[in-house]
Coordinates of C-alpha atoms in Angstrom, one line a residue:
M1 CA -14.8 11.9 -10.3
G2 CA -17.4 13.1 -12.1
L3 CA -20.5 14.4 -11.5
G4 CA -21.6 15.4 -14.3
T5 CA -23.7 19.2 -14.4
T6 CA -25.9 18.2 -11.9
S7 CA -23.8 18.1 -8.2
P8 CA -25.9 16.4 -6.3
L9 CA -24.0 17.5 -2.7
T10 CA -26.1 20.7 -2.6
V11 CA -29.3 17.9 -1.9
L12 CA -28.0 15.8 0.1
G13 CA -28.9 16.6 3.7
C14 CA -32.1 13.6 3.5
A15 CA -29.5 11.7 1.7
L16 CA -27.0 11.2 5.0
A17 CA -30.1 10.8 7.6
V18 CA -30.2 7.1 6.4
H19 CA -26.6 6.9 8.2
S20 CA -27.8 4.7 11.6
A21 CA -25.8 6.9 14.1
A22 CA -23.9 10.5 14.3
A23 CA -20.1 10.9 15.3
T24 CA -20.1 9.8 19.2
G25 CA -16.3 8.8 19.3
S26 CA -13.8 11.1 21.4
H27 CA -10.5 12.2 20.8
H28 CA -10.2 13.5 25.5
F29 CA -8.3 10.5 27.3
A30 CA -9.4 10.2 31.0
T31 CA -6.0 11.1 31.7
D32 CA -2.6 11.6 30.2
S33 CA -2.3 8.3 31.4
S34 CA -5.4 5.0 31.1
T35 CA -4.9 1.5 31.8
F36 CA -7.2 -1.1 29.4
D37 CA -7.6 -4.6 28.9
Y38 CA -7.1 -3.9 25.8
V39 CA -5.6 -1.3 23.2
V40 CA -6.7 -1.9 20.0
V41 CA -4.1 0.1 17.4
G42 CA -6.2 1.3 13.7
G43 CA -10.5 1.7 14.3
G44 CA -11.0 0.2 10.5
T45 CA -11.8 -2.7 9.2
S46 CA -10.4 -5.4 11.8
G47 CA -10.4 -3.6 14.1
L48 CA -13.3 -2.3 15.0
V49 CA -14.9 -5.9 14.6
V50 CA -12.4 -7.1 17.3
A51 CA -13.2 -4.2 20.0
N52 CA -16.6 -5.8 18.8
R53 CA -16.8 -8.9 20.1
L54 CA -13.9 -8.5 22.9
T55 CA -16.4 -5.9 24.8
E56 CA -19.5 -8.6 24.6
N57 CA -18.2 -9.6 27.9
R58 CA -18.8 -6.6 29.8
H59 CA -15.8 -6.6 32.1
N60 CA -13.3 -6.5 29.0
T61 CA -12.0 -2.9 28.5
V62 CA -10.7 -2.2 25.3
L63 CA -9.7 1.4 23.9
V64 CA -8.9 1.8 19.8
I65 CA -6.9 4.5 18.2
E66 CA -7.2 6.2 15.3
R67 CA -5.9 8.8 13.5
G68 CA -8.3 9.4 10.9
Y69 CA -12.0 10.8 11.9
F70 CA -15.2 10.0 11.6
D71 CA -16.4 10.9 7.9
D72 CA -20.0 11.2 7.3
K73 CA -19.9 12.6 4.1
P74 CA -22.0 12.0 0.2
E75 CA -18.8 9.6 -0.7
A76 CA -18.8 7.3 2.4
I77 CA -22.7 6.4 2.9
I78 CA -23.4 6.9 -1.5
P79 CA -23.2 3.9 -2.7
W80 CA -22.2 4.8 -6.1
Y81 CA -19.7 7.3 -5.3
S82 CA -17.3 3.2 -4.8
T83 CA -16.6 4.0 -8.6
A84 CA -14.0 6.0 -7.2
V85 CA -12.0 6.6 -4.1
D86 CA -12.4 9.6 -1.9
T87 CA -8.9 10.4 -1.3
S88 CA -10.0 13.1 1.5
V89 CA -9.4 10.5 4.0
L90 CA -5.9 8.9 2.9
L91 CA -2.8 9.1 4.0
N92 CA -2.0 9.1 0.5
P93 CA 2.0 8.2 0.7
R94 CA 4.2 7.7 -2.8
S95 CA 6.0 4.0 -3.2
A96 CA 10.0 3.5 -4.0
P97 CA 10.7 3.7 -7.9
N98 CA 9.7 0.7 -9.1
S99 CA 13.2 -0.2 -11.2
K100 CA 11.5 -3.0 -13.1
L101 CA 8.1 0.0 -14.4
Y102 CA 11.1 2.3 -15.2
N103 CA 11.3 4.1 -11.6
A104 CA 8.3 5.1 -12.1
T105 CA 6.4 5.6 -8.6
H106 CA 2.3 5.4 -7.2
N107 CA -0.2 5.9 -4.7
V108 CA 0.0 3.7 -1.4
T109 CA -3.5 3.7 -0.7
V110 CA -4.0 4.3 3.0
A111 CA -7.1 4.6 4.8
A112 CA -7.1 7.5 8.0
V113 CA -11.1 7.1 8.7
V114 CA -13.1 6.0 11.3
G115 CA -14.0 2.0 9.1
G116 CA -10.5 2.2 7.7
A117 CA -11.0 0.5 4.1
T118 CA -14.7 0.0 3.7
V119 CA -14.8 3.2 4.0
V120 CA -13.0 4.6 0.3
N121 CA -13.1 0.2 -1.6
G122 CA -15.0 -0.6 -3.9
M123 CA -17.3 -2.6 -2.0
G124 CA -17.0 -5.9 -3.8
C125 CA -18.0 -9.1 -1.3
D126 CA -16.5 -11.4 -2.8
R127 CA -13.9 -14.5 -1.5
G128 CA -11.7 -16.8 -2.7
S129 CA -11.4 -19.8 -3.3
K130 CA -10.8 -22.7 -1.2
A131 CA -7.8 -23.4 -2.3
D132 CA -6.7 -19.9 -1.6
Y133 CA -7.3 -20.4 1.8
D134 CA -6.6 -24.4 2.4
A135 CA -2.9 -22.7 1.1
W136 CA -2.8 -20.8 4.1
E137 CA -2.9 -23.6 6.2
E138 CA -0.5 -26.1 4.0
L139 CA 1.8 -23.0 4.9
G140 CA 1.5 -24.3 8.7
N141 CA -1.5 -21.9 9.7
P142 CA -4.2 -25.4 11.5
G143 CA -7.4 -24.3 11.1
W144 CA -6.7 -21.3 9.3
G145 CA -7.9 -23.3 6.2
W146 CA -11.5 -22.6 4.1
N147 CA -13.2 -25.0 6.6
G148 CA -11.1 -23.1 9.6
L149 CA -13.7 -19.8 7.3
L150 CA -16.3 -20.7 6.6
P151 CA -18.1 -20.0 10.2
Y152 CA -16.1 -16.9 10.3
F153 CA -17.2 -15.7 6.8
K154 CA -21.5 -16.3 7.8
K155 CA -20.2 -15.0 11.1
S156 CA -19.2 -11.4 9.2
T157 CA -22.4 -10.6 7.0
T158 CA -25.6 -11.3 6.2
F159 CA -27.1 -11.4 2.2
T160 CA -30.4 -9.8 1.3
P161 CA -30.9 -11.0 -2.4
P162 CA -32.4 -8.5 -4.9
N163 CA -35.7 -8.4 -6.2
P164 CA -37.9 -11.3 -7.5
D165 CA -38.5 -9.3 -10.8
V166 CA -34.5 -8.3 -10.9
V167 CA -33.5 -11.7 -10.3
D168 CA -35.9 -13.2 -13.2
R169 CA -34.7 -10.7 -15.2
W170 CA -31.1 -11.1 -15.1
N171 CA -31.2 -14.8 -13.9
I172 CA -29.3 -13.5 -11.1
T173 CA -27.2 -16.2 -8.7
W174 CA -25.9 -16.9 -5.1
N175 CA -25.7 -19.0 -1.8
S176 CA -27.7 -18.3 0.8
A177 CA -26.2 -20.5 3.0
A178 CA -22.3 -19.1 2.6
Y179 CA -24.3 -15.9 4.6
G180 CA -25.5 -15.8 8.3
K181 CA -27.0 -12.6 10.0
G182 CA -23.9 -10.8 10.3
P183 CA -23.4 -7.5 10.5
V184 CA -22.1 -6.4 7.3
Q185 CA -25.1 -5.8 4.9
V186 CA -24.9 -7.7 1.5
H187 CA -26.1 -6.8 -1.3
I188 CA -26.7 -8.1 -4.9
S189 CA -27.5 -4.1 -7.0
N190 CA -31.9 -3.8 -8.6
F191 CA -30.4 -2.3 -10.7
Q192 CA -28.7 -3.5 -14.0
Y193 CA -27.3 -1.6 -17.0
P194 CA -28.8 -2.7 -19.8
D195 CA -25.8 -4.6 -21.8
I196 CA -25.1 -6.6 -18.6
D197 CA -26.4 -8.6 -20.4
T198 CA -24.2 -8.8 -23.1
I199 CA -21.4 -8.5 -20.7
W200 CA -22.7 -12.0 -20.0
E201 CA -23.8 -13.6 -23.4
G202 CA -19.8 -12.8 -23.3
F203 CA -19.4 -14.7 -20.1
R204 CA -21.2 -18.2 -22.6
Q205 CA -18.7 -17.9 -25.0
Q206 CA -15.7 -18.1 -23.6
P207 CA -14.4 -22.2 -23.8
G208 CA -14.6 -24.3 -20.5
V209 CA -15.9 -21.3 -17.9
T210 CA -18.4 -22.3 -15.5
F211 CA -21.1 -20.7 -13.7
P212 CA -21.2 -22.1 -10.1
P213 CA -23.9 -19.9 -8.1
G214 CA -22.1 -17.2 -5.5
S215 CA -18.8 -15.6 -5.5
S216 CA -18.8 -16.5 -1.7
S217 CA -19.0 -20.7 -1.6
G218 CA -14.9 -21.2 -2.7
F219 CA -15.8 -22.2 -6.2
G220 CA -12.9 -20.5 -7.9
P221 CA -12.8 -20.0 -11.4
G222 CA -15.9 -19.1 -13.1
A223 CA -19.0 -16.4 -14.2
Y224 CA -20.5 -14.4 -11.5
W225 CA -23.7 -11.8 -10.5
S226 CA -20.3 -10.5 -7.4
A227 CA -22.0 -9.0 -4.4
N228 CA -21.0 -5.5 -2.6
T229 CA -21.4 -4.3 1.0
I230 CA -25.1 -2.7 0.8
D231 CA -27.2 -2.0 3.0
A232 CA -30.3 -2.9 1.6
R233 CA -32.7 -2.0 4.8
G234 CA -31.7 1.7 3.5
M235 CA -29.5 1.6 0.0
T236 CA -26.2 2.8 1.4
R237 CA -21.9 1.6 1.9
S238 CA -22.8 -0.7 5.1
T239 CA -19.1 -0.1 6.6
A240 CA -17.3 -1.8 9.8
R241 CA -18.2 1.4 11.3
S242 CA -21.6 0.7 10.2
A243 CA -21.6 -2.7 11.8
Y244 CA -19.3 -2.6 14.5
Y245 CA -19.5 -0.1 16.0
D246 CA -22.1 2.5 15.5
P247 CA -24.9 -0.2 16.5
V248 CA -22.6 0.0 20.3
N249 CA -20.8 3.1 21.0
K250 CA -23.7 4.2 23.3
T251 CA -24.2 1.4 25.5
R252 CA -20.5 -0.4 26.0
S253 CA -18.9 1.6 28.5
N254 CA -16.7 -0.9 28.4
L255 CA -15.6 0.5 24.1
R256 CA -13.7 3.9 23.5
L257 CA -12.8 4.8 19.8
V258 CA -10.2 8.2 19.9
I259 CA -9.6 9.2 16.7
G260 CA -7.0 11.9 16.0
Q261 CA -4.7 10.1 17.9
T262 CA -1.8 8.6 16.1
A263 CA -0.1 5.1 17.9
T264 CA 3.8 6.1 17.0
E265 CA 5.2 3.7 19.3
L266 CA 5.0 0.4 21.1
L267 CA 5.5 0.1 25.0
F268 CA 7.4 -2.5 26.3
D269 CA 8.6 -4.7 29.7
R270 CA 12.0 -5.6 29.1
G271 CA 12.2 -8.4 30.7
K272 CA 12.7 -11.8 30.0
P273 CA 10.2 -13.0 27.5
L274 CA 9.5 -9.3 26.3
R275 CA 5.7 -8.3 27.3
A276 CA 4.9 -5.2 25.6
K277 CA 2.7 -3.5 27.6
G278 CA 0.7 0.0 26.1
V279 CA 0.9 2.4 22.8
R280 CA 2.6 5.7 22.8
V281 CA 0.1 8.3 21.2
V282 CA 0.1 11.3 20.2
S283 CA -3.2 13.8 19.7
S284 CA -3.4 15.9 16.6
F285 CA -5.7 18.1 17.9
D286 CA -3.1 19.0 20.9
A287 CA 0.1 17.9 19.5
K288 CA 0.2 15.7 23.4
V289 CA 2.1 12.7 23.8
R290 CA 0.1 10.3 26.0
N291 CA 1.0 6.7 26.8
V292 CA -2.0 3.4 27.0
Y293 CA -1.8 0.6 28.6
A294 CA -2.9 -3.3 28.3
R295 CA -3.4 -5.6 31.3
K296 CA -4.0 -7.8 28.8
E297 CA -2.9 -7.7 25.0
V298 CA -2.2 -5.1 22.3
I299 CA -3.4 -5.9 18.9
L300 CA -2.1 -4.3 15.6
A301 CA -5.3 -2.9 13.0
A302 CA -3.4 -0.9 12.3
G303 CA -3.2 -2.4 8.1
A304 CA 0.1 -4.0 5.7
V305 CA 1.5 -0.8 5.9
M306 CA 1.6 0.9 9.0
T307 CA 1.6 -3.1 11.2
P308 CA 4.6 -3.2 10.4
H309 CA 5.8 0.6 10.4
L310 CA 5.0 0.5 14.2
L311 CA 6.4 -2.6 15.0
Q312 CA 9.4 -1.6 13.2
V313 CA 9.8 1.6 14.6
S314 CA 9.3 -0.6 17.9
G315 CA 12.3 -2.4 17.3
I316 CA 10.4 -5.4 15.8
G317 CA 12.0 -5.6 12.9
P318 CA 15.3 -6.3 10.7
A319 CA 18.0 -5.9 12.5
S320 CA 20.0 -4.4 9.6
V321 CA 17.3 -1.8 9.0
L322 CA 16.3 -0.8 13.0
K323 CA 20.4 -0.1 13.2
A324 CA 20.1 1.6 9.9
A325 CA 17.6 3.6 11.1
G326 CA 18.9 3.7 14.9
I327 CA 16.7 2.5 16.0
K328 CA 17.4 0.3 19.0
V329 CA 16.8 -3.9 18.3
E330 CA 13.9 -5.4 20.9
K331 CA 13.4 -8.4 18.5
D332 CA 14.5 -9.3 15.2
L333 CA 12.8 -10.3 12.6
P334 CA 13.0 -10.2 9.2
S335 CA 9.7 -11.0 8.8
V336 CA 8.3 -7.8 9.5
G337 CA 7.4 -5.6 6.2
A338 CA 8.7 -9.0 4.0
N339 CA 5.8 -11.0 1.7
F340 CA 4.0 -7.5 0.6
Q341 CA 1.6 -8.0 -2.1
D342 CA -0.6 -6.4 -3.6
H343 CA -3.4 -7.2 -7.3
A344 CA -1.4 -5.4 -9.4
T345 CA -3.6 -5.1 -12.1
V346 CA -3.7 -4.7 -15.8
V347 CA -6.5 -2.0 -17.7
L348 CA -7.9 -2.4 -21.3
W349 CA -9.8 0.7 -22.5
F350 CA -12.6 -0.3 -25.7
N351 CA -14.2 2.5 -27.7
L352 CA -17.8 1.3 -27.6
S353 CA -19.7 2.5 -31.5
T354 CA -22.8 1.8 -30.4
P355 CA -23.7 0.5 -26.0
S356 CA -26.8 0.7 -24.8
F357 CA -28.4 4.1 -23.0
P358 CA -28.3 4.7 -20.0
N359 CA -24.7 3.0 -19.5
S360 CA -22.3 3.2 -17.2
D361 CA -20.7 6.9 -18.2
S362 CA -24.3 8.4 -18.5
I363 CA -24.3 10.0 -15.0
S364 CA -20.8 11.5 -15.6
N365 CA -21.8 12.8 -19.7
N366 CA -25.3 13.0 -19.3
A367 CA -26.3 16.6 -17.6
T368 CA -29.8 15.1 -18.0
Y369 CA -29.7 11.8 -16.9
N370 CA -27.9 12.4 -13.5
A371 CA -29.7 15.2 -12.5
T372 CA -33.0 12.8 -13.4
V373 CA -30.6 9.3 -11.3
W374 CA -29.9 11.6 -7.8
E375 CA -33.4 12.7 -8.0
E376 CA -34.6 9.6 -8.2
Y377 CA -32.1 8.2 -5.8
L378 CA -32.8 10.5 -3.5
T379 CA -36.9 10.3 -3.3
N380 CA -37.0 6.3 -3.6
R381 CA -33.2 4.4 -2.8
T382 CA -33.8 3.1 -6.5
G383 CA -31.3 3.8 -9.4
P384 CA -28.0 3.7 -10.8
I385 CA -26.8 6.0 -7.6
A386 CA -27.6 2.7 -5.2
A387 CA -25.9 0.7 -6.8
A388 CA -21.7 0.6 -6.1
N389 CA -19.3 -1.0 -9.1
S390 CA -20.3 -4.0 -10.8
N391 CA -21.7 -7.1 -10.4
S392 CA -20.8 -8.8 -13.2
I393 CA -17.7 -10.9 -12.7
I394 CA -15.3 -13.5 -14.6
Y395 CA -12.4 -15.8 -13.2
Y396 CA -10.2 -17.4 -15.0
S397 CA -7.7 -20.3 -13.7
L398 CA -3.5 -19.4 -15.6
A399 CA -4.5 -22.6 -17.5
Q400 CA -7.9 -20.2 -19.1
V401 CA -5.8 -17.6 -19.6
L402 CA -2.9 -19.8 -21.1
S403 CA -3.1 -23.9 -21.6
P404 CA -2.9 -26.5 -19.0
S405 CA 0.1 -27.8 -20.7
A406 CA 1.2 -23.8 -20.7
A407 CA 0.2 -23.3 -17.6
A408 CA 3.0 -26.9 -16.4
S409 CA 5.0 -24.9 -18.5
V410 CA 5.6 -22.3 -16.2
A411 CA 4.9 -24.1 -13.4
S412 CA 8.0 -25.6 -13.8
R413 CA 9.2 -23.3 -15.1
L414 CA 9.4 -21.0 -11.6
L415 CA 10.4 -24.4 -9.6
A416 CA 13.8 -24.4 -11.0
Q417 CA 14.3 -20.4 -10.5
D418 CA 16.6 -19.0 -8.0
A419 CA 14.6 -18.1 -6.1
R420 CA 17.1 -15.1 -4.8
Q421 CA 17.6 -13.7 -8.3
Y422 CA 14.3 -12.8 -8.3
L423 CA 13.5 -11.6 -4.3
P424 CA 14.4 -8.3 -2.7
A425 CA 17.4 -8.6 -0.8
I426 CA 16.4 -9.0 2.9
Y427 CA 15.9 -12.5 2.0
S428 CA 19.3 -12.8 1.1
T429 CA 20.5 -13.4 4.2
S430 CA 17.2 -14.7 5.6
S431 CA 17.2 -18.6 5.3
A432 CA 13.6 -18.4 8.2
L433 CA 12.3 -15.5 5.3
L434 CA 13.8 -17.8 1.5
R435 CA 12.2 -21.1 3.2
G436 CA 8.8 -19.2 3.3
F437 CA 9.0 -17.9 0.2
K438 CA 10.0 -21.7 -1.7
A439 CA 6.9 -23.4 1.1
Q440 CA 4.5 -20.6 -0.7
R441 CA 5.9 -21.4 -4.7
A442 CA 5.8 -24.8 -4.5
I443 CA 1.9 -24.2 -3.5
L444 CA 1.4 -21.4 -6.3
A445 CA 3.1 -23.7 -8.5
Q446 CA 0.4 -26.5 -8.5
R447 CA -2.7 -24.3 -8.6
F448 CA -1.6 -23.8 -11.4
T449 CA -1.5 -26.5 -12.4
T450 CA -4.7 -26.9 -11.6
N451 CA -8.3 -25.3 -12.1
T452 CA -9.1 -25.0 -8.2
S453 CA -7.9 -21.1 -7.7
S454 CA -8.1 -18.0 -10.2
Y455 CA -5.1 -16.2 -11.5
T456 CA -6.5 -12.9 -13.0
A457 CA -10.2 -12.5 -13.3
Q458 CA -13.1 -9.9 -15.9
P459 CA -14.8 -7.1 -13.6
L460 CA -17.2 -5.4 -16.1
R461 CA -19.2 -2.6 -15.5
G462 CA -20.8 -2.4 -19.3
N463 CA -18.4 0.4 -20.7
G464 CA -15.4 -0.1 -22.2
Q465 CA -13.1 -0.4 -19.3
S466 CA -12.0 -3.2 -18.5
P467 CA -9.4 -4.5 -15.9
S468 CA -7.8 -7.5 -15.1
P469 CA -6.1 -8.3 -11.4
L470 CA -3.1 -10.1 -11.8
L471 CA -4.7 -12.6 -8.1
K472 CA -2.1 -15.0 -8.1
P473 CA 1.6 -12.9 -7.9
L474 CA 5.3 -14.0 -7.4
S475 CA 7.5 -10.6 -7.1
R476 CA 7.3 -9.6 -3.4
G477 CA 7.7 -6.8 -1.8
T478 CA 8.1 -4.6 1.1
V479 CA 7.1 -1.7 3.7
T480 CA 10.1 -0.9 5.6
L481 CA 12.0 2.5 7.4
N482 CA 12.5 5.3 5.9
L483 CA 16.0 5.0 7.4
T484 CA 16.9 9.0 8.3
H485 CA 12.5 10.1 9.3
P486 CA 12.2 7.0 10.4
E487 CA 8.1 8.4 12.5
S488 CA 7.7 9.4 8.9
L489 CA 5.9 7.9 6.4
P490 CA 6.8 4.1 5.7
V491 CA 9.3 4.0 2.3
V492 CA 6.2 0.6 0.1
Q493 CA 8.1 -0.9 -2.9
Y494 CA 6.1 -3.3 -5.0
N495 CA 8.9 -4.5 -6.9
T496 CA 6.0 -5.6 -9.9
F497 CA 7.6 -7.4 -12.5
I498 CA 10.7 -7.7 -10.2
N499 CA 9.8 -11.7 -10.6
P500 CA 9.9 -12.0 -14.7
I501 CA 6.7 -14.6 -14.9
D502 CA 5.1 -12.0 -13.6
E503 CA 5.4 -10.3 -16.3
E504 CA 5.4 -12.5 -18.9
L505 CA 2.1 -13.7 -17.5
A506 CA 0.3 -10.1 -17.7
V507 CA 0.3 -10.0 -21.3
A508 CA -1.0 -13.1 -22.1
V509 CA -3.6 -11.5 -19.3
V510 CA -3.7 -8.9 -21.8
R511 CA -3.9 -11.4 -24.5
R512 CA -7.0 -13.3 -22.6
S513 CA -8.8 -9.8 -22.1
R514 CA -9.2 -9.3 -26.4
R515 CA -9.9 -13.1 -26.7
Y516 CA -13.0 -11.8 -24.4
W517 CA -13.7 -8.7 -26.7
A518 CA -13.3 -10.3 -29.6
S519 CA -17.0 -12.7 -28.3
P520 CA -19.4 -12.5 -31.4
A521 CA -21.7 -11.9 -28.3
L522 CA -19.5 -8.6 -27.7
Q523 CA -20.0 -7.2 -31.4
K524 CA -23.1 -6.2 -31.3
L525 CA -21.7 -2.9 -28.4
G526 CA -18.6 -2.1 -31.7
P527 CA -15.3 -2.1 -29.8
T528 CA -12.1 -0.4 -30.2
E529 CA -9.3 -1.6 -28.9
R530 CA -7.9 2.0 -27.3
Q531 CA -5.2 0.8 -24.5
P532 CA -3.3 -0.9 -25.2
G533 CA -4.5 -0.6 -28.7
A534 CA -4.3 -3.1 -31.8
E535 CA -1.1 -1.9 -32.6
Y536 CA 1.0 -3.6 -29.6
Q537 CA 1.3 -7.0 -30.8
T538 CA 4.0 -8.9 -30.0
D539 CA 4.9 -9.7 -26.4
T540 CA 7.5 -7.1 -25.7
E541 CA 5.5 -4.4 -27.6
I542 CA 2.9 -5.7 -24.7
S543 CA 4.5 -5.0 -22.6
D544 CA 6.6 -2.2 -22.3
Y545 CA 3.4 -0.5 -23.1
L546 CA 2.6 -2.0 -19.8
K547 CA 5.3 -1.0 -17.9
A548 CA 5.8 2.7 -19.3
N549 CA 2.1 2.8 -19.0
R550 CA 0.7 3.8 -15.2
L551 CA -3.2 4.3 -16.1
A552 CA -2.5 0.1 -18.6
L553 CA -1.0 -1.0 -15.1
F554 CA -2.0 -0.2 -11.5
A555 CA 0.7 -1.5 -9.6
S556 CA -1.3 -2.2 -6.0
L557 CA -5.6 -2.5 -6.6
A558 CA -5.0 -0.7 -2.7
H559 CA -5.2 -5.1 -1.0
P560 CA -1.8 -4.7 0.8
S561 CA -1.8 -7.6 2.4
G562 CA 1.2 -10.6 4.1
T563 CA 4.0 -7.5 5.9
C564 CA 3.9 -9.7 9.0
A565 CA 3.1 -13.2 7.8
M566 CA 0.7 -15.6 9.4
M567 CA 3.9 -18.7 9.5
P568 CA 5.8 -20.9 11.4
E569 CA 8.8 -18.5 12.3
K570 CA 11.7 -21.3 10.6
L571 CA 9.0 -19.8 6.4
G572 CA 10.0 -16.5 8.0
G573 CA 6.5 -16.1 10.2
C574 CA 6.3 -13.0 11.7
V575 CA 2.7 -14.2 13.7
G576 CA 1.9 -18.0 14.4
S577 CA -1.3 -19.4 13.9
D578 CA -3.2 -18.2 17.6
L579 CA -1.8 -14.1 15.7
R580 CA 0.8 -13.2 19.0
V581 CA 4.1 -12.0 16.9
Y582 CA 7.0 -14.0 17.9
G583 CA 9.2 -13.3 20.7
V584 CA 6.6 -10.7 22.5
E585 CA 4.6 -11.8 24.7
G586 CA 1.2 -9.6 25.0
L587 CA 1.6 -8.7 21.5
S588 CA -1.1 -9.5 18.7
V589 CA -2.0 -8.4 15.3
V590 CA -5.0 -9.2 13.7
D591 CA -5.8 -7.3 9.6
A592 CA -4.1 -8.4 6.6
S593 CA -0.5 -8.0 7.6
V594 CA -0.9 -11.8 8.5
I595 CA -2.1 -12.8 5.6
P596 CA 0.9 -15.1 3.8
L597 CA -0.5 -15.8 0.6
I598 CA -3.6 -13.4 -1.2
S599 CA -6.4 -14.5 -1.9
G600 CA -8.1 -14.3 -5.6
T601 CA -10.8 -11.9 -4.9
S602 CA -10.3 -9.0 -3.1
L603 CA -9.9 -8.4 0.8
Q604 CA -12.6 -6.9 2.2
A605 CA -14.5 -10.2 3.1
T606 CA -11.7 -11.6 3.8
V607 CA -10.3 -9.7 6.6
Y608 CA -13.7 -10.0 8.3
A609 CA -13.4 -13.6 8.6
I610 CA -10.1 -13.3 10.7
A611 CA -10.7 -10.0 12.2
E612 CA -13.8 -12.1 13.0
K613 CA -10.9 -15.9 14.1
A614 CA -8.3 -13.6 15.5
A615 CA -11.7 -12.1 18.2
D616 CA -12.4 -15.0 19.3
I617 CA -8.5 -16.8 19.4
I618 CA -7.9 -13.8 22.2
K619 CA -11.4 -14.3 23.7
A620 CA -10.2 -17.9 24.9
R621 CA -6.9 -17.0 25.7
G622 CA -8.7 -15.1 28.6

């Protein structure tokens, strides 16, 4: 992350004062063996939501176990820092070599901090299309379609619009009815760089593109003003911590958060049926091992990488993996760690010969401007430092990336594939997993032929960077134990391009991005393609470049999901629509790992909604 020649870190004392509360969690347990009604593993996005909602009833006692710590650094508070990732609060395992990308390995983004990914993400707070969530219901999850989730999207968020003069200047639109009066603060920035005008002119020149009001109403493809998780009351990052923990941590004696504690194993009553009764925890402060117990439920909220790891190391997962690692099999559940999805992203770069001043690169390459904008933020909470990533984004359906007939051809070829050839080995040994993927595939093929769901997007900041995520991946990865050291970080296999149709469509996305940058409006910026470069023209040339250059193809956009999928067990599901793990009483999963089909946008808003709905489901059980 470039701060230019004037670092703000020496003058941020006053900026930190806007954070809503001091760190008041504890690493201490009352005793070496403690019992609560609920034990939540993970103090991130979903864990803090569920803990907050369960402790609204003062008779419920909740323990939240978090391996990370509180983060009050400027990077965790000031919106501008969302343009890069603060790796100091990540676990940062490396992925397994990817055979389709010349055995490259990649960073795996796993947050270890109170507030989880909401402390380090890009702050995008869009929702997928109605069709994205209706797909979940079609996969056997009643109540989890768009209509079932919308109340929870609203319950979690409050939207603050830009100032009226900004709205008029930029013609900013949104849908107030899509939001409620929830804890998460959402905002479209008052600050926009002047070349955003040109970006929107380019949007308007794309054939067939619509302009729905707001990116949170489930419309799908179109050009939008995209909102960020910014608290407009102080122009700071709104996180799960600031929204769901800080406001209640001093007043709810029934909510306890312990930090610097790693959940190493689930504890069971091994009767029939098997029942989760607690969690074994090791402290980073004194290395002491403690057991904590749950009267009602153990709730897993450690994320789509660490939740399946904890299940597997505890004996719940694919028996072949567990036996190979020397783990006693408590429940053979092949779905644990399968169905892994993320948004691989192709990134084009253009040199701009005639950009306006200022632009989104000016903070890094102009020392005078750098000093000015930091002073503006510290004094008035305005300017580019008060803004996050781009608010301008265009989503395309596959029919808009290709053509309706070409998209229909892709759908037909997808359905004709022998799915086992393009899936991890475990799908060949689990008929349920294979049936589940085929059910997903049928839905994806249908979505490919309509304009109800987005296949890719272009979030644009006004400089020459042009990322385009692949929002509907067909490839499936895995998260599994390290067989020789099961207690260490898991083995993450993205399997990018394991399905050749993904590779084919990545090339099509490059061509779609080039068409945007070739539109008449964009020529006033003088764009010249730097990555891949105009010399790469054939499908093979483009594909080979992407596979060989990790800066041109990200295996992950830090949107891990799907590894404990919510689907019927006969379709390879891990949890049912009630979020209970199959075959284990007293154990639920509430994080992004339950997503059966990844939604076509960033996952933050979706995970908040999942957690809000999960809390109601768990409360209803009494």
